[in-house]
JSON list of C-alpha atoms in Angstrom, two decimals:
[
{"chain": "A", "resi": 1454, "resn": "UNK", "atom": "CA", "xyz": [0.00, 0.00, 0.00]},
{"chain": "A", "resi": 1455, "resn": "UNK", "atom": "CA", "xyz": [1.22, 3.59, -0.87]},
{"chain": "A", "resi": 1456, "resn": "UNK", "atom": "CA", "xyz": [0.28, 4.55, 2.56]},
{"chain": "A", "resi": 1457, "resn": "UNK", "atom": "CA", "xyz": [-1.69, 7.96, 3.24]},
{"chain": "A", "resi": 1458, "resn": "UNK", "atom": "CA", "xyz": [-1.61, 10.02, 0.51]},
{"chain": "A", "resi": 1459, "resn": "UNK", "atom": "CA", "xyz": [-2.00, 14.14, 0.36]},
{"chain": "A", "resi": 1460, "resn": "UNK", "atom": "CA", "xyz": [-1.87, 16.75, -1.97]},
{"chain": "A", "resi": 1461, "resn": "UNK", "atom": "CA", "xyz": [-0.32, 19.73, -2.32]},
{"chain": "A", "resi": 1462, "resn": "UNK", "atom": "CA", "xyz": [2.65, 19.03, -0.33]},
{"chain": "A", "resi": 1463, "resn": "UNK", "atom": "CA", "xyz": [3.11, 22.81, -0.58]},
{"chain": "A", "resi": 1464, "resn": "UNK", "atom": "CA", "xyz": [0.71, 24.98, -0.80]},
{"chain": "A", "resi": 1465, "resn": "UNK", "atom": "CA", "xyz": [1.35, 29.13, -0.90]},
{"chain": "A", "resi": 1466, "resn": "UNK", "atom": "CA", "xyz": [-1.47, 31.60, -1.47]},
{"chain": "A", "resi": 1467, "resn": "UNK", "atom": "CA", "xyz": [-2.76, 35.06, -0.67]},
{"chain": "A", "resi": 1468, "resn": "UNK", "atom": "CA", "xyz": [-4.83, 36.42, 2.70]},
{"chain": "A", "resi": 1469, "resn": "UNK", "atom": "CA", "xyz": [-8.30, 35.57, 1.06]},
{"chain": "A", "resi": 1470, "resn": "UNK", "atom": "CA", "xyz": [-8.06, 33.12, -1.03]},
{"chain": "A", "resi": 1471, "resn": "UNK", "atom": "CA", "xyz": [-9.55, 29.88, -0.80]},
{"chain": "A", "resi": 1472, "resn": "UNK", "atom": "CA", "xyz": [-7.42, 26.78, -0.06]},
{"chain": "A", "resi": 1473, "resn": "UNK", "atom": "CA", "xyz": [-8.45, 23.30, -0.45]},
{"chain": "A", "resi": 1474, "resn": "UNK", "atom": "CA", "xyz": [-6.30, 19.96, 0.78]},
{"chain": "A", "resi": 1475, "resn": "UNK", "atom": "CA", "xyz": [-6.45, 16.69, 0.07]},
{"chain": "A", "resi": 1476, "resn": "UNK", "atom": "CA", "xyz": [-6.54, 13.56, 1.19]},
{"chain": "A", "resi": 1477, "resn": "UNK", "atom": "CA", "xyz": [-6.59, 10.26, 0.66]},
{"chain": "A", "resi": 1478, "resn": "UNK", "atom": "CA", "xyz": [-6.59, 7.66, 3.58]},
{"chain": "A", "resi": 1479, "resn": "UNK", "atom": "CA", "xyz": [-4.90, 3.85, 3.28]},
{"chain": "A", "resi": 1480, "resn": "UNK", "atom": "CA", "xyz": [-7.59, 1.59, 1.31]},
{"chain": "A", "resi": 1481, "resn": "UNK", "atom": "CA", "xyz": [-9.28, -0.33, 4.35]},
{"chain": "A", "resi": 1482, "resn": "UNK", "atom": "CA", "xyz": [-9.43, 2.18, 6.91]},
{"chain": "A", "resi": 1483, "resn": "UNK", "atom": "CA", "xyz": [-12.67, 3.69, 8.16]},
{"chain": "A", "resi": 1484, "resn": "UNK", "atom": "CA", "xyz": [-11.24, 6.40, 10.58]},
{"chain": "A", "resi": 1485, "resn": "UNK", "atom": "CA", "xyz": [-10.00, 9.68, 9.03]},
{"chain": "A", "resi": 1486, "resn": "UNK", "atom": "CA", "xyz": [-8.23, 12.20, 10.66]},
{"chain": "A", "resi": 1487, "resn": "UNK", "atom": "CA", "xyz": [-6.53, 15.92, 9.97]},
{"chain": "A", "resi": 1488, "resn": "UNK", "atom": "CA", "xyz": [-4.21, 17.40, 12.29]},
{"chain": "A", "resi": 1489, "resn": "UNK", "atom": "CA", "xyz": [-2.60, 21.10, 12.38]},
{"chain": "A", "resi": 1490, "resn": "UNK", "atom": "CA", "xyz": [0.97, 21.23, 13.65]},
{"chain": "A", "resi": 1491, "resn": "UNK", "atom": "CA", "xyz": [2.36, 24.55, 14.18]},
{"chain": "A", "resi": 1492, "resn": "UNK", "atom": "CA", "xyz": [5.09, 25.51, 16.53]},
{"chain": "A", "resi": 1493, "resn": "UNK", "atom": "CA", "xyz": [3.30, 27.80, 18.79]},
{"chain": "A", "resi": 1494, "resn": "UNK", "atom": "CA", "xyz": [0.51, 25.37, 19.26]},
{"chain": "A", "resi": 1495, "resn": "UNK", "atom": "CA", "xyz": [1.95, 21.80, 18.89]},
{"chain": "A", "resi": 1496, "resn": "UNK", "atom": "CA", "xyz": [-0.04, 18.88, 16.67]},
{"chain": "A", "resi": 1497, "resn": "UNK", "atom": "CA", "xyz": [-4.04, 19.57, 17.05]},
{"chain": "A", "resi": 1498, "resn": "UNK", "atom": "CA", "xyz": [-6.98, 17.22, 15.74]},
{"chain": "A", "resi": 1499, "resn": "UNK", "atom": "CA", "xyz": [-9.32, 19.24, 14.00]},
{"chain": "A", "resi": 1500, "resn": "UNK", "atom": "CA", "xyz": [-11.54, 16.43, 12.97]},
{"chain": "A", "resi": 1501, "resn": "UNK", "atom": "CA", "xyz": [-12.06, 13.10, 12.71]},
{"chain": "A", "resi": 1502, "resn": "UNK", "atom": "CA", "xyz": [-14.46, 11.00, 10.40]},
{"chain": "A", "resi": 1503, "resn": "UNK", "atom": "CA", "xyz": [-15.91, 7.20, 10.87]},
{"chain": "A", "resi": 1504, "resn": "UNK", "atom": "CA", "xyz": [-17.52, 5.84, 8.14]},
{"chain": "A", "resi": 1505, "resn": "UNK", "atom": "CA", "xyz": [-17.38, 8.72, 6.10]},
{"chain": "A", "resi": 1506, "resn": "UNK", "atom": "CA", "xyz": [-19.04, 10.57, 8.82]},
{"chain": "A", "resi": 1507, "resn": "UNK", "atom": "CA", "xyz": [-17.85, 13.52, 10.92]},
{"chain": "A", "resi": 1508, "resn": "UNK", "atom": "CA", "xyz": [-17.41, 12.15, 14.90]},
{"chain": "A", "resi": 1509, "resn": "UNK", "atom": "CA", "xyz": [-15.82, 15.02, 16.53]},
{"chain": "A", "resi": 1510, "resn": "UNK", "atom": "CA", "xyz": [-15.24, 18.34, 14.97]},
{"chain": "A", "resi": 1511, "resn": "UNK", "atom": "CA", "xyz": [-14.46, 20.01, 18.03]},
{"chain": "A", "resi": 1512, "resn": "UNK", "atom": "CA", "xyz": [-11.47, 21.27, 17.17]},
{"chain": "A", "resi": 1513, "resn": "UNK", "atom": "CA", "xyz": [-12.19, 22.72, 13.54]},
{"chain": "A", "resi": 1514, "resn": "UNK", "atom": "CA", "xyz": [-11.00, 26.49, 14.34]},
{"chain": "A", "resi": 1515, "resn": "UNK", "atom": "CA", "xyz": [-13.95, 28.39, 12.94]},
{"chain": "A", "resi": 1516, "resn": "UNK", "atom": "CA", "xyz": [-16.41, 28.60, 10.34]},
{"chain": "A", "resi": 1517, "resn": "UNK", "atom": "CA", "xyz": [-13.57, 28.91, 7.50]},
{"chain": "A", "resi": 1518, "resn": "UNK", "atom": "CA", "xyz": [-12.43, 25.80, 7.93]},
{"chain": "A", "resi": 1519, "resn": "UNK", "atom": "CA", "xyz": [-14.31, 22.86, 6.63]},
{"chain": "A", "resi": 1520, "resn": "UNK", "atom": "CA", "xyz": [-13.83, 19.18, 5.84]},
{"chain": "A", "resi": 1521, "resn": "UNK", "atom": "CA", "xyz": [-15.58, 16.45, 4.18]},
{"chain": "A", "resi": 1522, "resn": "UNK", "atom": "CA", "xyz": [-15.21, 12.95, 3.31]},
{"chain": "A", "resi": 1523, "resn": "UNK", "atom": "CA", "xyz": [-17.08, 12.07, -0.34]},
{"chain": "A", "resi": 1524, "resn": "UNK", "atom": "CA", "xyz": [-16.30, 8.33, -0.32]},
{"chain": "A", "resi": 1525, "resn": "UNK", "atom": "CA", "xyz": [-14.13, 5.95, 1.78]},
{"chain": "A", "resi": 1526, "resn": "UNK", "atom": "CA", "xyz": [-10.67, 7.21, -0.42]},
{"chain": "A", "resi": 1527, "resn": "UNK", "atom": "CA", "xyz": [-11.09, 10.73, -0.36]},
{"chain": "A", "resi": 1528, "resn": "UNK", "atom": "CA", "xyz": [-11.38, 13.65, 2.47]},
{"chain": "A", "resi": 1529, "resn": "UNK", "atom": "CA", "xyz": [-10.86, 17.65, 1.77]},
{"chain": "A", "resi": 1530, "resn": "UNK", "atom": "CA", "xyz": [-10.25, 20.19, 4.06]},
{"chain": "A", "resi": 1531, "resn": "UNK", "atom": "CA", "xyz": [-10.95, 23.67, 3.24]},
{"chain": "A", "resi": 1532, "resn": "UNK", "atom": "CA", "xyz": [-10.33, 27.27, 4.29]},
{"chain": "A", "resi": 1533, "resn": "UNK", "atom": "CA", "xyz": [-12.17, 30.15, 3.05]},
{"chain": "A", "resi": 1534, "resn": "UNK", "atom": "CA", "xyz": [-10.85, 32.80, 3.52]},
{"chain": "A", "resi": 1535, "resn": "UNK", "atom": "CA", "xyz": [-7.65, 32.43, 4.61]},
{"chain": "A", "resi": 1536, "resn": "UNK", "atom": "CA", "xyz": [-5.82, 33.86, 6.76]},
{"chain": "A", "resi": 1537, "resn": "UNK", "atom": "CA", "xyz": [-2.01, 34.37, 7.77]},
{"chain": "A", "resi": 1538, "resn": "UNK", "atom": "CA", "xyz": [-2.70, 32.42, 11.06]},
{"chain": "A", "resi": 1539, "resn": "UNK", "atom": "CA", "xyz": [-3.40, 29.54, 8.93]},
{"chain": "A", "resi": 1540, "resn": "UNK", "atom": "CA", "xyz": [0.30, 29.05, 8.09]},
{"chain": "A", "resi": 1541, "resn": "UNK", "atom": "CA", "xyz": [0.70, 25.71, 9.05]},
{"chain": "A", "resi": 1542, "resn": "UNK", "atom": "CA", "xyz": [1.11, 21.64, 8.13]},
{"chain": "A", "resi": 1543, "resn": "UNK", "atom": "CA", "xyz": [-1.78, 19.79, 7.89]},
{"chain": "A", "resi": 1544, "resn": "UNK", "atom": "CA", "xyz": [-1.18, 16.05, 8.20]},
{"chain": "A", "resi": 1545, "resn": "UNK", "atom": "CA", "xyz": [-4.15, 13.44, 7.48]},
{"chain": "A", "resi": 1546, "resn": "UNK", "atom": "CA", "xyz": [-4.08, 10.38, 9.42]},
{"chain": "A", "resi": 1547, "resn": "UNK", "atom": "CA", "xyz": [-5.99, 7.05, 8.76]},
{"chain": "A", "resi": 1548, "resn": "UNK", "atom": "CA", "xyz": [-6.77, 4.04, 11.06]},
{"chain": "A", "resi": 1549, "resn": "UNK", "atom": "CA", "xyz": [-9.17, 0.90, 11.27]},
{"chain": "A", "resi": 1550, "resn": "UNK", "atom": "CA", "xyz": [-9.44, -1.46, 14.36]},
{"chain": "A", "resi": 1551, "resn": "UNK", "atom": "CA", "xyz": [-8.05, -3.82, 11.94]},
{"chain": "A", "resi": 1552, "resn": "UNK", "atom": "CA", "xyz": [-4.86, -1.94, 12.51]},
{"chain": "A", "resi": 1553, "resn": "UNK", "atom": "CA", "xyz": [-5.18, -2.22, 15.80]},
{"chain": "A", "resi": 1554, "resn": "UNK", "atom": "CA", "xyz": [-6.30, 1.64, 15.67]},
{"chain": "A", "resi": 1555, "resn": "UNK", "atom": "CA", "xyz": [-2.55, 2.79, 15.12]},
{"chain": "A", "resi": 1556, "resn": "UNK", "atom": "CA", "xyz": [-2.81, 6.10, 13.11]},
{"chain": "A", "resi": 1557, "resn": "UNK", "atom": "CA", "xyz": [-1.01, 6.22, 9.73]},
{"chain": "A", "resi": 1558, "resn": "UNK", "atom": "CA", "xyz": [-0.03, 9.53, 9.10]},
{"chain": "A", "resi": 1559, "resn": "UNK", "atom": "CA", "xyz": [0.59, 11.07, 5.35]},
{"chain": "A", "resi": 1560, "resn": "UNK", "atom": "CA", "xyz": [3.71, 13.66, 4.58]},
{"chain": "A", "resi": 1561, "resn": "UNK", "atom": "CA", "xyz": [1.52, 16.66, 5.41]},
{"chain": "A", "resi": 1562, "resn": "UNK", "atom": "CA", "xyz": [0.82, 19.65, 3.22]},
{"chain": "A", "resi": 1563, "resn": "UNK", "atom": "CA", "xyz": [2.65, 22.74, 3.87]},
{"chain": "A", "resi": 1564, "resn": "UNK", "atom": "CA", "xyz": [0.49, 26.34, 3.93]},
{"chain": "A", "resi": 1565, "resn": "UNK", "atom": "CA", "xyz": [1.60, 29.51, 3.60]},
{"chain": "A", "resi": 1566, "resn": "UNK", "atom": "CA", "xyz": [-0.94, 31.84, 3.53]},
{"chain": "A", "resi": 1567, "resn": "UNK", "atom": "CA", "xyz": [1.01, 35.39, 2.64]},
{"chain": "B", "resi": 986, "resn": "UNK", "atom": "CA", "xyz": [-9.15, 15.59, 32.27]},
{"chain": "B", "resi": 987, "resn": "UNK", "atom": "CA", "xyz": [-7.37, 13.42, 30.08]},
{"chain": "B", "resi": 988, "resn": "UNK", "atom": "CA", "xyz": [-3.69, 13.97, 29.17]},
{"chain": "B", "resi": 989, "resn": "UNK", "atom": "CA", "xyz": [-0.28, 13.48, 28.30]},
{"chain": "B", "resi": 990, "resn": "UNK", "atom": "CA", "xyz": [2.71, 15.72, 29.57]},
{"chain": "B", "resi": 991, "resn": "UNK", "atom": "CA", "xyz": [5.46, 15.54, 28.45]},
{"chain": "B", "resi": 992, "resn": "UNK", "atom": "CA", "xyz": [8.33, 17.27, 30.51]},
{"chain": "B", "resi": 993, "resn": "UNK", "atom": "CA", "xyz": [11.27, 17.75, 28.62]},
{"chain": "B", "resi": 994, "resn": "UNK", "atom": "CA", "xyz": [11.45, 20.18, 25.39]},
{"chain": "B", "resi": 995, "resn": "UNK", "atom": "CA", "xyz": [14.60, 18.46, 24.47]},
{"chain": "B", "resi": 996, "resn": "UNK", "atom": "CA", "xyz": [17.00, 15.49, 25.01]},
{"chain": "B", "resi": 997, "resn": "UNK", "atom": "CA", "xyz": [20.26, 15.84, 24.61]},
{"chain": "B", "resi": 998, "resn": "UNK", "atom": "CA", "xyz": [22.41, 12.62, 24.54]},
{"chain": "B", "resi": 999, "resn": "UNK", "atom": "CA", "xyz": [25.67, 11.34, 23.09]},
{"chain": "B", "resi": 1000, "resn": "UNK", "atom": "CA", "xyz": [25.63, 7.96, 20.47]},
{"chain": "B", "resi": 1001, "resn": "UNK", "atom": "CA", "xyz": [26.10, 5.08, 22.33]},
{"chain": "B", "resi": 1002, "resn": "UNK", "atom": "CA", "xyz": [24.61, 6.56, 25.37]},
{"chain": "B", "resi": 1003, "resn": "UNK", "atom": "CA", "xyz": [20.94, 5.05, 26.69]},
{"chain": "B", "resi": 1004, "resn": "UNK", "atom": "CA", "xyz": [18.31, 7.80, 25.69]},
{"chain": "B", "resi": 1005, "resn": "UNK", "atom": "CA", "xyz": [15.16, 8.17, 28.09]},
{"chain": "B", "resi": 1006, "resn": "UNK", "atom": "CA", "xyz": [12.17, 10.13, 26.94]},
{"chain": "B", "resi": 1007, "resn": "UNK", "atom": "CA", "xyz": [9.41, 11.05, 29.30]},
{"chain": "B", "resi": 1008, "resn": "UNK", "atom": "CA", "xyz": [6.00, 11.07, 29.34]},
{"chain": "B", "resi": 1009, "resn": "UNK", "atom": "CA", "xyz": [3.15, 10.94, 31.93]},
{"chain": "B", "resi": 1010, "resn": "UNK", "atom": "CA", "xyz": [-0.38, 10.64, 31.24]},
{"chain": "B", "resi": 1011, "resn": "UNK", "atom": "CA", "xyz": [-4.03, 10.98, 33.02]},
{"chain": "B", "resi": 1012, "resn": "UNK", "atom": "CA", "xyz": [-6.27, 8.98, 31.66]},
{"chain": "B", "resi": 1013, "resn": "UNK", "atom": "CA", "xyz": [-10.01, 7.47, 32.38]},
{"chain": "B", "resi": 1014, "resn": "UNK", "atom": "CA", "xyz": [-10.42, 3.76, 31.76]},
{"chain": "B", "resi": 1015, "resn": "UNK", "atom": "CA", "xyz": [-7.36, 1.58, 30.51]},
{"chain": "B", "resi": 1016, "resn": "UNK", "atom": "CA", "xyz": [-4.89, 3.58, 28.75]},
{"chain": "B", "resi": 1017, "resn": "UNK", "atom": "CA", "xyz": [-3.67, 2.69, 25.25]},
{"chain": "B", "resi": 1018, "resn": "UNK", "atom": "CA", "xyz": [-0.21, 4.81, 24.85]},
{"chain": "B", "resi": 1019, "resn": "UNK", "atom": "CA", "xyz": [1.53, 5.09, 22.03]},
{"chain": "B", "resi": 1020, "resn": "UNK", "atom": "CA", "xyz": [4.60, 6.67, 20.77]},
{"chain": "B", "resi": 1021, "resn": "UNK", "atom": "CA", "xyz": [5.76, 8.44, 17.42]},
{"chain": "B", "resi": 1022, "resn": "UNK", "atom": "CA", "xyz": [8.50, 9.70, 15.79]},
{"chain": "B", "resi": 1023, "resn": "UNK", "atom": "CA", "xyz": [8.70, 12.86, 13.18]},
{"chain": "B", "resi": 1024, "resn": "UNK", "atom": "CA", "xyz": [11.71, 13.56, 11.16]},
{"chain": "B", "resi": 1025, "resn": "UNK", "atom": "CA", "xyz": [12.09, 16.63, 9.80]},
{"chain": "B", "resi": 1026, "resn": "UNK", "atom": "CA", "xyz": [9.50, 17.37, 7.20]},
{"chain": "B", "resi": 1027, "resn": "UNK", "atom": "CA", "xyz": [7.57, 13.98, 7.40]},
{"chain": "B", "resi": 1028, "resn": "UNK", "atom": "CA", "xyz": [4.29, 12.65, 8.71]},
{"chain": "B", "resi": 1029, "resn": "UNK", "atom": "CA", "xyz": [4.28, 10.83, 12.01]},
{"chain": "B", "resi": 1030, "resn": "UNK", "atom": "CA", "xyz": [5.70, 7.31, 12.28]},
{"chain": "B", "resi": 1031, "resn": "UNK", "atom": "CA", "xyz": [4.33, 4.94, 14.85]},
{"chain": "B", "resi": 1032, "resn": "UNK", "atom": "CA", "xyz": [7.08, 3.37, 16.99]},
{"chain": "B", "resi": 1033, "resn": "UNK", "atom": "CA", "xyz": [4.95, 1.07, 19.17]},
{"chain": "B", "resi": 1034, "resn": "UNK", "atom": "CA", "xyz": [2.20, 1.09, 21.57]},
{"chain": "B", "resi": 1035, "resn": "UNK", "atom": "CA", "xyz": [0.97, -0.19, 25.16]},
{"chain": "B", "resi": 1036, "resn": "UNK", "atom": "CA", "xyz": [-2.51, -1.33, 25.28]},
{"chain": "B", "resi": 1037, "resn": "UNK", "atom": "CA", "xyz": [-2.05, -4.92, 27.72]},
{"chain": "B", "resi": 1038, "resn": "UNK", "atom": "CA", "xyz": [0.50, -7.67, 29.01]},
{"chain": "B", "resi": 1039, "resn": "UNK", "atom": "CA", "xyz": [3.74, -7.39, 29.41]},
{"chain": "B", "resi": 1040, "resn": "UNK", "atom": "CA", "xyz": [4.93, -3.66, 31.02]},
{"chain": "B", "resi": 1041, "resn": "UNK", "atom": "CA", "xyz": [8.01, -3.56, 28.83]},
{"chain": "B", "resi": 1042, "resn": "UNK", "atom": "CA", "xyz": [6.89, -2.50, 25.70]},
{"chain": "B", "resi": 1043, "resn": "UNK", "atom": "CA", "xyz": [9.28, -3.36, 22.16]},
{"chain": "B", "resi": 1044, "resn": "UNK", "atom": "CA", "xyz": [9.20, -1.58, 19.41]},
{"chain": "B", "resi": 1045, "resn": "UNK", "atom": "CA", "xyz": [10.68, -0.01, 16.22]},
{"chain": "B", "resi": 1046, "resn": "UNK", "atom": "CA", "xyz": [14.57, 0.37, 15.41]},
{"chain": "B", "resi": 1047, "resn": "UNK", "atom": "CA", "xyz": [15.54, -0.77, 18.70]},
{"chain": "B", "resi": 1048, "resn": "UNK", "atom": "CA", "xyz": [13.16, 1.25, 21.16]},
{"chain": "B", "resi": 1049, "resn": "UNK", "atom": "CA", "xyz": [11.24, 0.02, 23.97]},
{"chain": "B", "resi": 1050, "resn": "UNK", "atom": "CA", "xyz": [8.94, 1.77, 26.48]},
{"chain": "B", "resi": 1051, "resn": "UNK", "atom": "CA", "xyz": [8.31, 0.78, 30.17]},
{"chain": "B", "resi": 1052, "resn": "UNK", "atom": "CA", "xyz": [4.00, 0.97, 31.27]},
{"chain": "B", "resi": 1053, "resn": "UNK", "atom": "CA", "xyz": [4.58, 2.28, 35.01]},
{"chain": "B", "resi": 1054, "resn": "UNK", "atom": "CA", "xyz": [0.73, 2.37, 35.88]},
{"chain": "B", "resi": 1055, "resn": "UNK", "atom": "CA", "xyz": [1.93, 3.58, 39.70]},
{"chain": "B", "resi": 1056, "resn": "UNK", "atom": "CA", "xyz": [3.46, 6.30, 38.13]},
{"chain": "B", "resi": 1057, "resn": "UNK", "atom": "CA", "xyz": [1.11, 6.69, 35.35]},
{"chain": "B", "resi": 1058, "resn": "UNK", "atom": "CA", "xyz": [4.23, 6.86, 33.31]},
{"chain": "B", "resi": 1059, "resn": "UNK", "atom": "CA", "xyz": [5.42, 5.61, 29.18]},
{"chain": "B", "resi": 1060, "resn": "UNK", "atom": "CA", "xyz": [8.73, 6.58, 29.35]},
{"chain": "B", "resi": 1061, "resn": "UNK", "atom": "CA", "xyz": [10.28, 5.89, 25.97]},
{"chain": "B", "resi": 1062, "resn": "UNK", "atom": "CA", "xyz": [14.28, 4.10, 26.10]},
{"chain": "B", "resi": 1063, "resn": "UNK", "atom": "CA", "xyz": [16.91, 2.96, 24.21]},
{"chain": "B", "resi": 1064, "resn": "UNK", "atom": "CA", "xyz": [19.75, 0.94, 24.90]},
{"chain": "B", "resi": 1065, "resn": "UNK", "atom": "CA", "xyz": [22.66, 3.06, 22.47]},
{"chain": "B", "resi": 1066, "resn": "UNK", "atom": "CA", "xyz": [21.31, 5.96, 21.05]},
{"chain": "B", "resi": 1067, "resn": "UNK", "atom": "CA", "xyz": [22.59, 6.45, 17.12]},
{"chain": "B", "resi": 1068, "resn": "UNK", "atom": "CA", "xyz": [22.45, 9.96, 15.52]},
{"chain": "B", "resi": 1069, "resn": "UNK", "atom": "CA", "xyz": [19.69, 9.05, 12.91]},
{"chain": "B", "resi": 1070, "resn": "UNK", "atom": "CA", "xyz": [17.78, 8.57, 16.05]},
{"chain": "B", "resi": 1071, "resn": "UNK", "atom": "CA", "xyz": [17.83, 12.50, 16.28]},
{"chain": "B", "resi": 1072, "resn": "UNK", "atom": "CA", "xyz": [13.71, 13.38, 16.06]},
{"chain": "B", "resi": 1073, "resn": "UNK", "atom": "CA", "xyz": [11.01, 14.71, 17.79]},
{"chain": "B", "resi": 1074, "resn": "UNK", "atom": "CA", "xyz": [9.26, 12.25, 19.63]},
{"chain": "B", "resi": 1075, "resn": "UNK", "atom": "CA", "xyz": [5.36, 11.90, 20.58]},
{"chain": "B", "resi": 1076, "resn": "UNK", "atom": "CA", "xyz": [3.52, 10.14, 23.20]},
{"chain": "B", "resi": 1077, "resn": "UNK", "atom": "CA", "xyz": [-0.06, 9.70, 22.72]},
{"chain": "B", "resi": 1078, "resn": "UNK", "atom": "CA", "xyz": [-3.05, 8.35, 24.82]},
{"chain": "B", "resi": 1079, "resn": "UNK", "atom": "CA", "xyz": [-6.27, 6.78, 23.48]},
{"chain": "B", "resi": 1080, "resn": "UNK", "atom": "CA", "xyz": [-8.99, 9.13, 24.56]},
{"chain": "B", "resi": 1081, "resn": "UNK", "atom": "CA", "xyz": [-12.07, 7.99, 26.66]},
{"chain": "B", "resi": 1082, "resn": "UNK", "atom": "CA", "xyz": [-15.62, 9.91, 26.77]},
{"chain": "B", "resi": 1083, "resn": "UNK", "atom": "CA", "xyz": [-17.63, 7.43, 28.80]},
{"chain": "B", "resi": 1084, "resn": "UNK", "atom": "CA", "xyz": [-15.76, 4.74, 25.98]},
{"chain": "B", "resi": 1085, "resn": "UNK", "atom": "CA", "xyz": [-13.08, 4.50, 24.19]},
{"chain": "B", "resi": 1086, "resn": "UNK", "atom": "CA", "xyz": [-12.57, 6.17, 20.92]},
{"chain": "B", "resi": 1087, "resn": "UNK", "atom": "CA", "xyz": [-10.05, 6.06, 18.29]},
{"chain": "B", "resi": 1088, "resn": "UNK", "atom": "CA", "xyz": [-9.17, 9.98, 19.04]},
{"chain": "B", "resi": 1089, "resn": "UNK", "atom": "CA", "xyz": [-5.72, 10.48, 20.22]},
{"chain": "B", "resi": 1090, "resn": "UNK", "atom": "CA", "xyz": [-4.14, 12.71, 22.40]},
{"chain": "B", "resi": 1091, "resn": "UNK", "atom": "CA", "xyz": [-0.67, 13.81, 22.11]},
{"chain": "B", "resi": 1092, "resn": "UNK", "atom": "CA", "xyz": [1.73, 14.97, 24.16]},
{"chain": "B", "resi": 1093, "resn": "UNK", "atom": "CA", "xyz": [3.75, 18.53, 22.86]},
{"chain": "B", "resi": 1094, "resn": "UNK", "atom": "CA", "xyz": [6.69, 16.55, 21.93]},
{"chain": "B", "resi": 1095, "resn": "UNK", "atom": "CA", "xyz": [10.14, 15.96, 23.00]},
{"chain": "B", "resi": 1096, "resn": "UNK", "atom": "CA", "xyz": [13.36, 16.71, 20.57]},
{"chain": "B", "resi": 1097, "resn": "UNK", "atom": "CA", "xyz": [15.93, 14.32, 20.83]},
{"chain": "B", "resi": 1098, "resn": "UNK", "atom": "CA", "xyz": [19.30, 15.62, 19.19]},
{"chain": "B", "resi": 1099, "resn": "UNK", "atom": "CA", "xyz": [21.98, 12.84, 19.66]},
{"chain": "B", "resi": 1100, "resn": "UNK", "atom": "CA", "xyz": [25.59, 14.32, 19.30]},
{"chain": "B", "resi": 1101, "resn": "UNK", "atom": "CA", "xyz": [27.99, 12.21, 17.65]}
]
């Protein structure tokens, strides 16, 4: 298996501008995750889907940011607008009790929001 | 409130030299603790994980982790520590909200720089 897969692995844009990542979990797993990792505020779970199903979204910042999960191989996060404070990575993470619920996590995607 | 601490921004350790790296947790239920490694501009890599049986805990290239459940601790060791070993380091708990769940919650992560 490939592994977790996500696109762009660098993203820069403009204050404003929409930004959309992407994901794609390992083929078999039915819990997807996104993280933030910044150095001022550590790794953070913004949300996690089962099933293709949001659980907990308790840590999605604000109403910019936004995630969904289409189909079992495919999960977007979005931000709109964006914002400076945004500059982060974003890692996706996939798991299944099958795996014994370890998290796989994908190279991340770099923002810089200028 | 569930957590993981983990006390020590850095390690600093010679090769060849045992590495310890600590981490405490709080935690409802049984714990499930796990620990990961990031190396510069990657994803997270799981090294192992403590969920039942045997305290001493083995794992990827060469580490180990001791369950202390008196101490609440998941201390992270290695015998000789080798400069590719040079990382940041995660511990992680399984989070509990009347059952578990697969969320987990990480500790703020411990750089290990290994000085050859």
């Amino acid at each position: 298996d490939a592994g977790v897969i996500q696109s762009p692995r660098h993203e820069v844009t403009e204050m404003g501008q929409e930004v959309t990542l992407r994901c794609k979990p390992i083929s078999g797993h039915d819990y997807l995750f996104w993280y933030r990792q910044t150095m001022m505020r550590g790794l953070e779970l913004l949300i996690y889907f089962n099933n293709n199903v949001p659980i907990d979204d308790s840590g999605m910042p604000e109403d910019r940011f936004s995630a969904k999960m289409p189909n079992a191989s495919f999960s977007t996060l979005k931000i709109q607008p964006s914002e400076p404070r945004d500059s982060a990575v974003y890692f996706c993470a996939s798991s299944s009790p099958q795996a014994k619920n370890i998290q796989y996590f994908g190279a991340g995607t770099r923002l810089s929001v200028l | 409130a569930q957590s993981v601490a983990q006390p020590e921004d850095q390690v600093n350790v010679a090769e060849g030299n045992p590495l310890t790296v600590k981490c405490t947790y709080s935690v409802s239920g049984n714990p499930y603790l796990f620990w990961y490694v990031q190396y510069p501009n990657r994803g997270l890599q799981f090294l192992l994980k403590y969920i039942t049986g045997d305290n001493l805990v083995k794992g990827s290239y060469g580490f180990e982790a001791e369950f202390n459940k008196s101490q609440t601790s998941f201390h992270l060791k290695k015998p000789s520590a080798l400069v590719s070993d040079s990382a940041l380091y995660f511990c992680a708990v399984r989070a509990h909200y009347g059952g578990a769940t697969n969320k987990l919650i990480f500790g703020t992560g411990t750089l290990l720089a290994v000085q050859p």
